[in-house]
mmCIF file of C-alpha atoms and ligand atoms in Angstrom:
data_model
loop_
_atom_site.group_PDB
_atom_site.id
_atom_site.type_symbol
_atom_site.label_atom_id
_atom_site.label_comp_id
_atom_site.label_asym_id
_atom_site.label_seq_id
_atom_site.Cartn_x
_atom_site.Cartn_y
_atom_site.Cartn_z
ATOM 1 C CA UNK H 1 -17.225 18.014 17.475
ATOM 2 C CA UNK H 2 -14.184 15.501 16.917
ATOM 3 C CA UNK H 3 -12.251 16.335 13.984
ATOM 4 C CA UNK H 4 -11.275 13.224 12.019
ATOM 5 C CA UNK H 5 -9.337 14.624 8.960
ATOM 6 C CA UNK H 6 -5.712 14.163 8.246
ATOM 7 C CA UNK H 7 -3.190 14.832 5.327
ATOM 8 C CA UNK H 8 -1.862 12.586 3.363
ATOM 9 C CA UNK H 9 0.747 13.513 0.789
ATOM 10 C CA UNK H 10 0.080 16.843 1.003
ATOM 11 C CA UNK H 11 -3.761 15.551 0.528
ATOM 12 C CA UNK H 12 -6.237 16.807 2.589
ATOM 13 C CA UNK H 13 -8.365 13.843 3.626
ATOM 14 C CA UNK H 14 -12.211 14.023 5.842
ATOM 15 C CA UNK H 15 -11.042 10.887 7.384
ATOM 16 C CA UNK H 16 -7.917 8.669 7.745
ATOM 17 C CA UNK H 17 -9.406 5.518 6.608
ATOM 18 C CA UNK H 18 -8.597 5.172 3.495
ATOM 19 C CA UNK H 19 -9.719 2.052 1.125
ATOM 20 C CA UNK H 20 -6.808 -0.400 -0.091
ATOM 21 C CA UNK H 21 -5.997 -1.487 -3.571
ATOM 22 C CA UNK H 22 -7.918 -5.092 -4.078
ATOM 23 C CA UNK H 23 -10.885 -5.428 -6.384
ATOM 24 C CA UNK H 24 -12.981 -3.853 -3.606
ATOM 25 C CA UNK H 25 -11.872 -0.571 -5.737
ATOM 26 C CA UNK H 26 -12.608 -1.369 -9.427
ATOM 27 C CA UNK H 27 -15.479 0.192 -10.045
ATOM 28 C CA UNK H 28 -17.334 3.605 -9.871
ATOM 29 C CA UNK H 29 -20.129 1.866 -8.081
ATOM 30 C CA UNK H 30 -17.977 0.914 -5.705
ATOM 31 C CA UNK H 31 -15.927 3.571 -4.844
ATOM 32 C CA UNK H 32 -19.229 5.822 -4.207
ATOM 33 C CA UNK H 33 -20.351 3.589 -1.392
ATOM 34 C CA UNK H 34 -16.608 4.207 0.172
ATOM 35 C CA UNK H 35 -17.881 7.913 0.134
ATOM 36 C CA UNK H 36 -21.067 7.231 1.384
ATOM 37 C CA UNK H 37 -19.649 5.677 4.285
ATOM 38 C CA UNK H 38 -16.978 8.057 5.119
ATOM 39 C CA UNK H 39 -13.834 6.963 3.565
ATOM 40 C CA UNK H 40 -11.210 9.846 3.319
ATOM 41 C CA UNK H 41 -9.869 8.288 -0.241
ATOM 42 C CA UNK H 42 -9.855 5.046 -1.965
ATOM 43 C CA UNK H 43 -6.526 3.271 -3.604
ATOM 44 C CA UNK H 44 -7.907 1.869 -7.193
ATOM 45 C CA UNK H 45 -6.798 -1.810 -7.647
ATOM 46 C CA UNK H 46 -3.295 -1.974 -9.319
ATOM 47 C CA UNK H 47 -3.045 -2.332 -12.799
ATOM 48 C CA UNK H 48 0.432 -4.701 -13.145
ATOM 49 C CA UNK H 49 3.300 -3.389 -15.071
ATOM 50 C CA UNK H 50 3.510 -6.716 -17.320
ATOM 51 C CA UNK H 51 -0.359 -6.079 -18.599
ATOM 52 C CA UNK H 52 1.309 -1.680 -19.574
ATOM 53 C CA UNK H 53 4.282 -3.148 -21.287
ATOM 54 C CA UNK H 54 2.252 -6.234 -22.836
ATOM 55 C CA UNK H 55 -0.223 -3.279 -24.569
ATOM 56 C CA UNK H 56 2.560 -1.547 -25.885
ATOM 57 C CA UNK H 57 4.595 -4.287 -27.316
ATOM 58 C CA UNK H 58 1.318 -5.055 -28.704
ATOM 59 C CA UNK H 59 1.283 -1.737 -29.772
ATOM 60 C CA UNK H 60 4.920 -2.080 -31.065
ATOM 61 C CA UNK H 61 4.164 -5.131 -33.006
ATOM 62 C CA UNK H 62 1.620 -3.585 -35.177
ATOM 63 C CA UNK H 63 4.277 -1.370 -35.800
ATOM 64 C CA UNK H 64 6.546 -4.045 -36.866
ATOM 65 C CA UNK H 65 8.790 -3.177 -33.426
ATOM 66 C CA UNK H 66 10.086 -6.136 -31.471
ATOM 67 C CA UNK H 67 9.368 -7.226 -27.903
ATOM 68 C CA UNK H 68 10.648 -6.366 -24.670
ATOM 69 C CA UNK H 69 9.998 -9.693 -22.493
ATOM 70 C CA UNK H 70 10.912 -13.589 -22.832
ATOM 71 C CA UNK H 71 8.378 -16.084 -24.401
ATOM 72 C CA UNK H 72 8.876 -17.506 -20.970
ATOM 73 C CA UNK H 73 7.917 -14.971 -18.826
ATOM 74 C CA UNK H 74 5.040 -14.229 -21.347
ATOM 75 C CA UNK H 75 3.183 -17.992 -20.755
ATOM 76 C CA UNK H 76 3.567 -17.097 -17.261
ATOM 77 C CA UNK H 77 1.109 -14.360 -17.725
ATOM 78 C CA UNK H 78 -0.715 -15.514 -20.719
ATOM 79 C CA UNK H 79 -3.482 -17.789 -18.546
ATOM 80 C CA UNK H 80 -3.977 -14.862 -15.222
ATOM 81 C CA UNK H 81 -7.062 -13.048 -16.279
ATOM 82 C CA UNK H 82 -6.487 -9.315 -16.554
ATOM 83 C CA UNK H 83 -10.167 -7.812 -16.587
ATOM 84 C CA UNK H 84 -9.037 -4.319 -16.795
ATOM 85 C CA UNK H 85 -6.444 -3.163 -19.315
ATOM 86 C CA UNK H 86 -4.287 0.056 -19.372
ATOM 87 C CA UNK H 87 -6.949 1.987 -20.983
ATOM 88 C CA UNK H 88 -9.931 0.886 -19.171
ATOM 89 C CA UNK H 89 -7.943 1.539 -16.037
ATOM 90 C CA UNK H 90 -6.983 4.869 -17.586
ATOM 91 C CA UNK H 91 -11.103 5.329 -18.167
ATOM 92 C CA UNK H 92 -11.543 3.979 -14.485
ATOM 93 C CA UNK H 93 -9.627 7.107 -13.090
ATOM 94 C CA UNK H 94 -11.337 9.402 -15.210
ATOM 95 C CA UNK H 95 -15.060 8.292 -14.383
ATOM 96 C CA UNK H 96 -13.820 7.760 -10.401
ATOM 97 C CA UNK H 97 -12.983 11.585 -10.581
ATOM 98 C CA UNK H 98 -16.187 12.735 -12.231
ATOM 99 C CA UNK H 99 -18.172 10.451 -9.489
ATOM 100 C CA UNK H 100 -16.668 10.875 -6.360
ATOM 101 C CA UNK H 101 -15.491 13.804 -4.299
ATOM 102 C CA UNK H 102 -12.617 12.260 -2.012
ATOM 103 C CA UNK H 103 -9.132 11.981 -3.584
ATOM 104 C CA UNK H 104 -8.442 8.882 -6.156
ATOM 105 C CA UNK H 105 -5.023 7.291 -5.995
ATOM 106 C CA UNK H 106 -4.114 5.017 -8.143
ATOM 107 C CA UNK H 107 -1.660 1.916 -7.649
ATOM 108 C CA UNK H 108 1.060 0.114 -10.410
ATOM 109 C CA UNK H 109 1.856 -3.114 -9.310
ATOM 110 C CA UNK H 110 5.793 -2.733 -10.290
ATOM 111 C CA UNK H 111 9.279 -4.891 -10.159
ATOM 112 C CA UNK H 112 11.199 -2.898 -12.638
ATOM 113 C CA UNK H 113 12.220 0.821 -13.973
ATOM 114 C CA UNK H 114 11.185 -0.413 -17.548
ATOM 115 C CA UNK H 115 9.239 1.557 -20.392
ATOM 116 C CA UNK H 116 6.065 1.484 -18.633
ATOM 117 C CA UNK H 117 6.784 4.163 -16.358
ATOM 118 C CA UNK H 118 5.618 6.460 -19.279
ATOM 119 C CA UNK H 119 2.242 4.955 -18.135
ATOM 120 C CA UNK H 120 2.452 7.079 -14.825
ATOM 121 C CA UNK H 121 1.691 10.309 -17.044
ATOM 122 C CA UNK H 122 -1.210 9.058 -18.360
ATOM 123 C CA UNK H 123 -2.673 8.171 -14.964
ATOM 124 C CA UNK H 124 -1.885 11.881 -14.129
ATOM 125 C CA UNK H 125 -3.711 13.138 -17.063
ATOM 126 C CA UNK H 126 -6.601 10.892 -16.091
ATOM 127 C CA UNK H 127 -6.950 12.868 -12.961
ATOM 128 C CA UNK H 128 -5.488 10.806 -10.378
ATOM 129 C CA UNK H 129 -4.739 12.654 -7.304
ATOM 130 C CA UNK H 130 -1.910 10.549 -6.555
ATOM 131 C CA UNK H 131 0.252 7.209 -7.337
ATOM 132 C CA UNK H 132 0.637 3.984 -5.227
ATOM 133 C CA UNK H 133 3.547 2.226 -6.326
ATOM 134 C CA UNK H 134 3.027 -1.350 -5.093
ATOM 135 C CA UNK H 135 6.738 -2.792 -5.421
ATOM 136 C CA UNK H 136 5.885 -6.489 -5.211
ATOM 137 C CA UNK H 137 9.455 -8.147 -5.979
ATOM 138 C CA UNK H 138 10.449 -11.801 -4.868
ATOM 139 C CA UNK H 139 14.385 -11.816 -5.330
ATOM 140 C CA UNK H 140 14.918 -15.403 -5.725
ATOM 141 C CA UNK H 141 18.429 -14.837 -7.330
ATOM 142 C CA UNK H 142 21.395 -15.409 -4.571
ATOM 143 C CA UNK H 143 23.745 -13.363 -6.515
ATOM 144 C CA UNK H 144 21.541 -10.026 -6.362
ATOM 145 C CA UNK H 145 22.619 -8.399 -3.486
ATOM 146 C CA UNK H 146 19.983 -6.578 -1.278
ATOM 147 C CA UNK H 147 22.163 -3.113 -2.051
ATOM 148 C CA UNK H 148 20.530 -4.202 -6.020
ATOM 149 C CA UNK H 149 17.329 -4.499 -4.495
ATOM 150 C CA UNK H 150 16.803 -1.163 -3.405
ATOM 151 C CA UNK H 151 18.456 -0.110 -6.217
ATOM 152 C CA UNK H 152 15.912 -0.912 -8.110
ATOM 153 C CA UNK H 153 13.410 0.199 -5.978
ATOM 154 C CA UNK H 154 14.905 4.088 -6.123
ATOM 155 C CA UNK H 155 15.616 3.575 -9.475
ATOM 156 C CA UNK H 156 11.741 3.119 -10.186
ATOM 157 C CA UNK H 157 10.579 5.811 -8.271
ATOM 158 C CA UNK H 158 13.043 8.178 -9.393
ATOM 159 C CA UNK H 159 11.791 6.972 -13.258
ATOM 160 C CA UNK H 160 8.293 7.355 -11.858
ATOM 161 C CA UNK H 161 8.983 10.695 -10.369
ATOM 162 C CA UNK H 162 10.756 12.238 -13.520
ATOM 163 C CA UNK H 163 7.430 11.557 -15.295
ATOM 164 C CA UNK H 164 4.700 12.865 -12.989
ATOM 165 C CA UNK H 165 4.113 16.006 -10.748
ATOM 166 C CA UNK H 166 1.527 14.398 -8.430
ATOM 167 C CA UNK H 167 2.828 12.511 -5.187
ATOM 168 C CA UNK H 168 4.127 9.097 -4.899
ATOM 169 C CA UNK H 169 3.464 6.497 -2.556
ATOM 170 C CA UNK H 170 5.315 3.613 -2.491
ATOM 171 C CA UNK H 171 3.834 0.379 -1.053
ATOM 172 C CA UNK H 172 6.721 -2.445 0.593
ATOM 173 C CA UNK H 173 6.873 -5.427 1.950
ATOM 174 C CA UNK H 174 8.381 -5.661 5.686
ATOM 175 C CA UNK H 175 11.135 -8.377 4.541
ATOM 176 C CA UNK H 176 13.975 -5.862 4.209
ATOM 177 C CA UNK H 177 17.451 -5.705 6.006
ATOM 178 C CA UNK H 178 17.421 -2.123 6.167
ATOM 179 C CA UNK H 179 14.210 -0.201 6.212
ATOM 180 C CA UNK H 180 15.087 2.926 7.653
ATOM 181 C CA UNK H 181 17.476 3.112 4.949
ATOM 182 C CA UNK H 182 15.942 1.789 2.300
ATOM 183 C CA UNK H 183 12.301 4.281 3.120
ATOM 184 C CA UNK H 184 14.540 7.093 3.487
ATOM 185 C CA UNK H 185 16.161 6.703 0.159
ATOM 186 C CA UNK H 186 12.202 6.257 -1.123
ATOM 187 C CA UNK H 187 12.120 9.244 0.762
ATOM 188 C CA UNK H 188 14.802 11.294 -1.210
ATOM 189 C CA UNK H 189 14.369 9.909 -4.472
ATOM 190 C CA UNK H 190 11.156 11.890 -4.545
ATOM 191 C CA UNK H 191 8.317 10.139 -2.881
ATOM 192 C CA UNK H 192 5.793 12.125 -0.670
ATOM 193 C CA UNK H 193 4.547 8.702 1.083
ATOM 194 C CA UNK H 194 5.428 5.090 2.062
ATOM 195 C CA UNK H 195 2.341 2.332 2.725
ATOM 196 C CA UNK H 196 4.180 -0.528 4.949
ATOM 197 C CA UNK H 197 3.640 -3.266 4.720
ATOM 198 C CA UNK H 198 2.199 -5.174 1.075
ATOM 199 C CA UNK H 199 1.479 -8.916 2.530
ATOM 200 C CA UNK H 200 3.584 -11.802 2.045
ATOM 201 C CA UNK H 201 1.521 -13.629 0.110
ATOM 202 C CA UNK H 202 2.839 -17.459 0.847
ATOM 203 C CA UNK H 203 1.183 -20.269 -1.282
ATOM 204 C CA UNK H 204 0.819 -24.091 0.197
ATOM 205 C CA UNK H 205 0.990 -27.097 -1.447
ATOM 206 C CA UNK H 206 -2.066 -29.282 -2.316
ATOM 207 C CA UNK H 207 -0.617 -33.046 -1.447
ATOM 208 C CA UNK H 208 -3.173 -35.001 -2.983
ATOM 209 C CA UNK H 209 -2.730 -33.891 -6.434
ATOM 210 C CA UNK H 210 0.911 -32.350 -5.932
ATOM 211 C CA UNK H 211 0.448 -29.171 -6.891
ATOM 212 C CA UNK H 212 0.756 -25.598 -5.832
ATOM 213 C CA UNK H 213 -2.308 -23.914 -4.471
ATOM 214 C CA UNK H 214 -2.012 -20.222 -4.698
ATOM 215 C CA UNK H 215 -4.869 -18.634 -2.221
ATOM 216 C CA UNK H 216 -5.395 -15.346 -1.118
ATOM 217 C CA UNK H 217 -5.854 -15.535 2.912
ATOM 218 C CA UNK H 218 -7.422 -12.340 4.200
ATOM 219 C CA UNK H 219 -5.178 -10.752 6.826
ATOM 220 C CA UNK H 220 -5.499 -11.394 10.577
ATOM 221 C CA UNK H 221 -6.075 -8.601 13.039
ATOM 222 C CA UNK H 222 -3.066 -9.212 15.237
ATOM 223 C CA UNK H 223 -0.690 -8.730 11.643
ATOM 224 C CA UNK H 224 -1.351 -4.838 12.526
ATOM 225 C CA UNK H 225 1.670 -5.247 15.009
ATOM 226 C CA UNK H 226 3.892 -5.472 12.499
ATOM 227 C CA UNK H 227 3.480 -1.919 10.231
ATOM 228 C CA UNK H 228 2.456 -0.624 13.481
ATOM 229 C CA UNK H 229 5.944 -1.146 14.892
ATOM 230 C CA UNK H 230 7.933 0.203 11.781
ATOM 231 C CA UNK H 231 6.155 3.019 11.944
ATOM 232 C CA UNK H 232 6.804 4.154 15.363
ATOM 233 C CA UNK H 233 10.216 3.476 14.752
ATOM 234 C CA UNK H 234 10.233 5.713 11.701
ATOM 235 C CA UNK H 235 7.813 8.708 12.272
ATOM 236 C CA UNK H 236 9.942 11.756 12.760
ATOM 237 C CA UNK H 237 12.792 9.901 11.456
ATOM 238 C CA UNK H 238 12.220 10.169 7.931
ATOM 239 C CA UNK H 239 10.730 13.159 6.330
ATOM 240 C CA UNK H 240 7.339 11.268 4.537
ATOM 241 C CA UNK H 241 4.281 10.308 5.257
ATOM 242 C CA UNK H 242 3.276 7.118 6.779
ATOM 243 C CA UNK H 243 -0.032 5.031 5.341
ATOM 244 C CA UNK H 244 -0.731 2.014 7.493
ATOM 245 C CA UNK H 245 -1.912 -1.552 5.976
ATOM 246 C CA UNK H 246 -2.270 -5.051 7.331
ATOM 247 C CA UNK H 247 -4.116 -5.702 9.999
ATOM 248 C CA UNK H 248 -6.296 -3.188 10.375
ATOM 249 C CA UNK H 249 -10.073 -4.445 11.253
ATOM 250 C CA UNK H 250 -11.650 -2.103 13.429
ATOM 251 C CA UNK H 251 -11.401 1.634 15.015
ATOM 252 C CA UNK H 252 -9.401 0.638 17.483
ATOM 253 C CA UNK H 253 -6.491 -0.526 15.510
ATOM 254 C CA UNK H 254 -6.959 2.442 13.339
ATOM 255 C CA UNK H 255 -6.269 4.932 16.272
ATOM 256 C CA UNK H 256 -2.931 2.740 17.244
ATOM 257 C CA UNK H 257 -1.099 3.175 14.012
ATOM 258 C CA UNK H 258 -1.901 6.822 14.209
ATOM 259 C CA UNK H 259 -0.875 6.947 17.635
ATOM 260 C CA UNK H 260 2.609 5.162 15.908
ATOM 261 C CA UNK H 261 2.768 7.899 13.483
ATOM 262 C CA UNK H 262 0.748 7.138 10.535
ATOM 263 C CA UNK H 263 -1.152 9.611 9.010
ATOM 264 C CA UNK H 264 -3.725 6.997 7.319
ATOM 265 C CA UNK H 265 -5.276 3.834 8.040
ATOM 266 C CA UNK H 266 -5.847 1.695 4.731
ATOM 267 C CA UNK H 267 -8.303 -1.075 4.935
ATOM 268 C CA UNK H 268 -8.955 -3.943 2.862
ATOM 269 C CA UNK H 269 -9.435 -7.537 4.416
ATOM 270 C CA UNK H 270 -12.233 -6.246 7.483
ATOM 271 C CA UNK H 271 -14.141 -4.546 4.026
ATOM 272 C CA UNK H 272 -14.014 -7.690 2.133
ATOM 273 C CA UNK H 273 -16.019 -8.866 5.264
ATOM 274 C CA UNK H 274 -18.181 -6.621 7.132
ATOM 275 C CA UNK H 275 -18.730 -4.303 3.744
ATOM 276 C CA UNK H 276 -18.831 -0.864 3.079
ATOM 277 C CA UNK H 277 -20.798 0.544 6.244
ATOM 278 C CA UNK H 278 -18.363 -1.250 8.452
ATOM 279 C CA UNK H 279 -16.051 1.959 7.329
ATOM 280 C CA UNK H 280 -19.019 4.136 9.267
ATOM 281 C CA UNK H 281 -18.483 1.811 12.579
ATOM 282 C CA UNK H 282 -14.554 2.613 12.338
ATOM 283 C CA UNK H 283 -14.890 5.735 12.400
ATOM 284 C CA UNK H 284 -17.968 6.217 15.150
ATOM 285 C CA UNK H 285 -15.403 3.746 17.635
ATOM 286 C CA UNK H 286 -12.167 6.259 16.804
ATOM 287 C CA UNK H 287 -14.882 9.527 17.567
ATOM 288 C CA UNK H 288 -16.057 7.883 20.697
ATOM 289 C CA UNK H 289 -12.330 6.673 21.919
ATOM 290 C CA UNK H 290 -11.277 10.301 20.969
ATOM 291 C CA UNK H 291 -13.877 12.115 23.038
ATOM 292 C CA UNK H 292 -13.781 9.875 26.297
ATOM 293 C CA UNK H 293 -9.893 11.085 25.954
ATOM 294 C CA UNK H 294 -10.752 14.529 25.326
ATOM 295 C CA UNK H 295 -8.884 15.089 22.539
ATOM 296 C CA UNK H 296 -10.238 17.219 19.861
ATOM 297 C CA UNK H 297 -8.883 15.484 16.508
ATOM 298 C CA UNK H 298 -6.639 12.943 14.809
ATOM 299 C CA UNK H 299 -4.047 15.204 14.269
ATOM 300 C CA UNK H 300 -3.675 15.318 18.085
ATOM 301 C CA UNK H 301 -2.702 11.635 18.373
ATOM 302 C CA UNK H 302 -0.657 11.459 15.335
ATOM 303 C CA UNK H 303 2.338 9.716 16.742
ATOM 304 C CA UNK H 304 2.063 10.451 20.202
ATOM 305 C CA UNK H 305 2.966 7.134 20.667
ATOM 306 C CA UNK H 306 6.001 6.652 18.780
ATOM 307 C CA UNK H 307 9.571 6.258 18.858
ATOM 308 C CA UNK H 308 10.236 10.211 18.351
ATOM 309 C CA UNK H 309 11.314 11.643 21.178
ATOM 310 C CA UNK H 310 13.467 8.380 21.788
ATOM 311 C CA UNK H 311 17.062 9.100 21.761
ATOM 312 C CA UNK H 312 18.690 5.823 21.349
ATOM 313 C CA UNK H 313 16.012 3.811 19.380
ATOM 314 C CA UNK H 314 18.164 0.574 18.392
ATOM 315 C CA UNK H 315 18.688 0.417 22.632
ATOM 316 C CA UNK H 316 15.166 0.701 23.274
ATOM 317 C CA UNK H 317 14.298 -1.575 21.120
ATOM 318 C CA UNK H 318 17.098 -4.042 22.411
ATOM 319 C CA UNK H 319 16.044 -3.711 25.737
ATOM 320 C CA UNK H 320 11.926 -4.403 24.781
ATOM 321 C CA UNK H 321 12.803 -7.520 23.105
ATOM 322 C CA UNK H 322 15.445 -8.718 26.426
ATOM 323 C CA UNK H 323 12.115 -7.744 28.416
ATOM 324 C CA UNK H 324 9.611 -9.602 26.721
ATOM 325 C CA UNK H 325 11.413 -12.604 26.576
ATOM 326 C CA UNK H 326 13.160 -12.736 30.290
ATOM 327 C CA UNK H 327 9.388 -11.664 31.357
ATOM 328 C CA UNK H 328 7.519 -14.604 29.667
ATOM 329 C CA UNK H 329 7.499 -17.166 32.477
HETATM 330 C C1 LIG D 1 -8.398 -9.806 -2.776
HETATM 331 C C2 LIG D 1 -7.270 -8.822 -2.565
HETATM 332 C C3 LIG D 1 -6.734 -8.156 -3.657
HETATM 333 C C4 LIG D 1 -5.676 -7.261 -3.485
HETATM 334 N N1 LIG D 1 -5.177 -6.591 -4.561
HETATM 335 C C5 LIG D 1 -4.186 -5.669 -4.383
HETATM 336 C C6 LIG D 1 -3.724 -4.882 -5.463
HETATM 337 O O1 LIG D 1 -4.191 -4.985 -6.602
HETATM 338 N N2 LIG D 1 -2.733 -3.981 -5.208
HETATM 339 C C7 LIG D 1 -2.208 -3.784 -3.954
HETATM 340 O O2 LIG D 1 -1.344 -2.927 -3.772
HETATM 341 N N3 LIG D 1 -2.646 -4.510 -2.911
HETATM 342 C C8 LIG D 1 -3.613 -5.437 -3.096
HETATM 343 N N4 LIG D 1 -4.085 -6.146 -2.026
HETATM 344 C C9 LIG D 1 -3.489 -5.890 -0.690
HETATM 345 C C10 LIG D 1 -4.329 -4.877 0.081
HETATM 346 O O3 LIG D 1 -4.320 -3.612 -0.545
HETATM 347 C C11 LIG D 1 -3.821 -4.711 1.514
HETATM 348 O O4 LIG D 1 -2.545 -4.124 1.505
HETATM 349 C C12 LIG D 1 -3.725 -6.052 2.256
HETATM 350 O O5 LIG D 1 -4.884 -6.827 2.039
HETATM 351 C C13 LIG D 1 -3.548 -5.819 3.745
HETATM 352 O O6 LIG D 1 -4.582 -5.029 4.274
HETATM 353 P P1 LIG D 1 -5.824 -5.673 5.082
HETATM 354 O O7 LIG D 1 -5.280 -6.344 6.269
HETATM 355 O O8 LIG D 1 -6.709 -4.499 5.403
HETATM 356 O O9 LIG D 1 -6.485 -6.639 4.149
HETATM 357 C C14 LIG D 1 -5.142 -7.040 -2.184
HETATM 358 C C15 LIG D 1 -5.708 -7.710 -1.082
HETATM 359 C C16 LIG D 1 -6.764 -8.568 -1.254
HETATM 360 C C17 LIG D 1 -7.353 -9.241 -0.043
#
């Protein structure tokens, strides 16, 4: 018998796939057929640090307090519809944990080390077994440097951290100059886990009526390269855990990023189109690749393939890329 189960944050998990934050985890109903079909846990959708502060400043104003953001940002915001607020999300935690048996993390969508991260508490009180903190920021100010970038980043999970007792994970994007650095700082500011890498999400432009078009594209299986990569690099490097996402569309590509080091496989895009039971046929294919290679579990392969045992990692990787290209004809 093949033993699929991992640990994740100090988590003990039946299987390493692991359901992403999207709408495919807003609801109890859900989240059960994720069990069903042999998820290990499920990432709730985020719930976006504008909507916590908005309820509290609402909060405030009844109170007669004043507000915290710009009239600006707040028209931004006012027309994006929000279906679940920071109580019902609160509610969805609680009802996830009464339903379902596999852990329940759930994810802030975060740019800043503001007054929500009170928030975080309440999430722990709900039940959650852990937090994603999904730190979507687009610097598009050319006198921040990127040392005030990650700044900010620490500075929110060390805020985040002072608040709650259950682990962290903290969900980037791959455009940083210096990851190691910048995950190992993650790392010591008191996160258990990083989830590389959040998608770029890159809108066009609509030239018949001149206008933006903002449209969610559902990831390509060949975009696993890129977390896969990062996370050979770090695994062993950095003392956290490693959650895969991007990419990942069938058991096959699962199994690499383990073999890289990761410790879970998160899936969104290949649920969004082969459904729930296509979590089942994952994990059969991993089984079946295990067994023909005779290895006895997951935690076998976990980052066997990596850049561990490699002494001089930035020459390596120097040398791979001189390879590739002198090779391509
Ligand atoms: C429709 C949709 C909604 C998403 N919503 C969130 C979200 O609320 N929070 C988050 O951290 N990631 C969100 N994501 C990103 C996914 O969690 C995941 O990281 C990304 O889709 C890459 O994984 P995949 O290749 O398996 O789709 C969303 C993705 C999709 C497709």
């Amino acid at each position: 018998m093949t033993d699929l189960s991992t640990t994740y944050l100090g988590l003990s998990l039946r299987s390493p796939l692991v359901v992403s934050s999207s709408s495919l985890t807003d609801s109890v109903e859900k989240l059960k057929s994720y069990e069903e079909n042999g998820a290990g846990a499920v990432v709730l959708k985020s719930i976006f640090e504008e909507q916590i502060i908005k309820e509290s400043e609402d909060f405030d104003a009844t109170l007669g307090r004043g507000a915290q953001s710009s009239p600006e940002a707040d028209s931004y915001f006012a027309n994006i519809p929000m279906e679940i607020g920071p109580q019902e999300y609160v509610r969805l935690v609680e009802s996830a944990k009464k339903s379902i048996h596999i852990p329940v993390f759930a994810s802030i969508n975060c740019v800043s080390a503001k007054s929500w991260t009170g928030y975080a508490k309440q999430l722990e009180n709900a039940g959650a077994d852990a937090l994603e903190l999904n730190l979507y920021y687009l610097p598009t100010d050319p006198l921040k440097t990127s040392a005030d970038i990650e700044k900010n980043y620490i500075d929110i999970v060390q805020q985040v951290r002072s608040q709650v007792k259950i682990p962290i994970a903290v969900k980037l994007g791959p455009f940083l100059t210096a990851i190691p650095h910048t995950v190992a700082q993650i790392a010591k500011a008191g996160a258990q886990g990083v989830v590389l890498f959040n998608r770029f999400y890159q809108p066009n432009l609509d030239l018949d009526e001149l206008k933006i078009v903002a449209r969610l594209q559902l990831s390509r299986p060949e975009e696993v390269l890129l977390p896969m990569r990062w996370i050979a690099i770090l695994n062993g490097r950095i003392d956290i855990d490693f959650a895969a996402t991007t990419g990942i569309h069938d058991g096959i590509s699962a199994l690499k990023v383990i073999l890289a080091g990761a410790s879970v496989a998160q899936v969104a895009s290949a649920i969004y189109k082969h459904k729930a039971p296509h979590l089942k046929v994952m994990l059969r294919d991993m089984e079946t690749w295990l067994r023909e290679k005779e290895y006895a579990s997951v935690a076998d392969i976990r980052g066997i393939l990596s850049q561990k045992t490699c002494e001089d990692p930035e020459g390596f990787e120097r040398a791979q890329y001189i390879k590739v290209l002198v090779g391509h004809g």
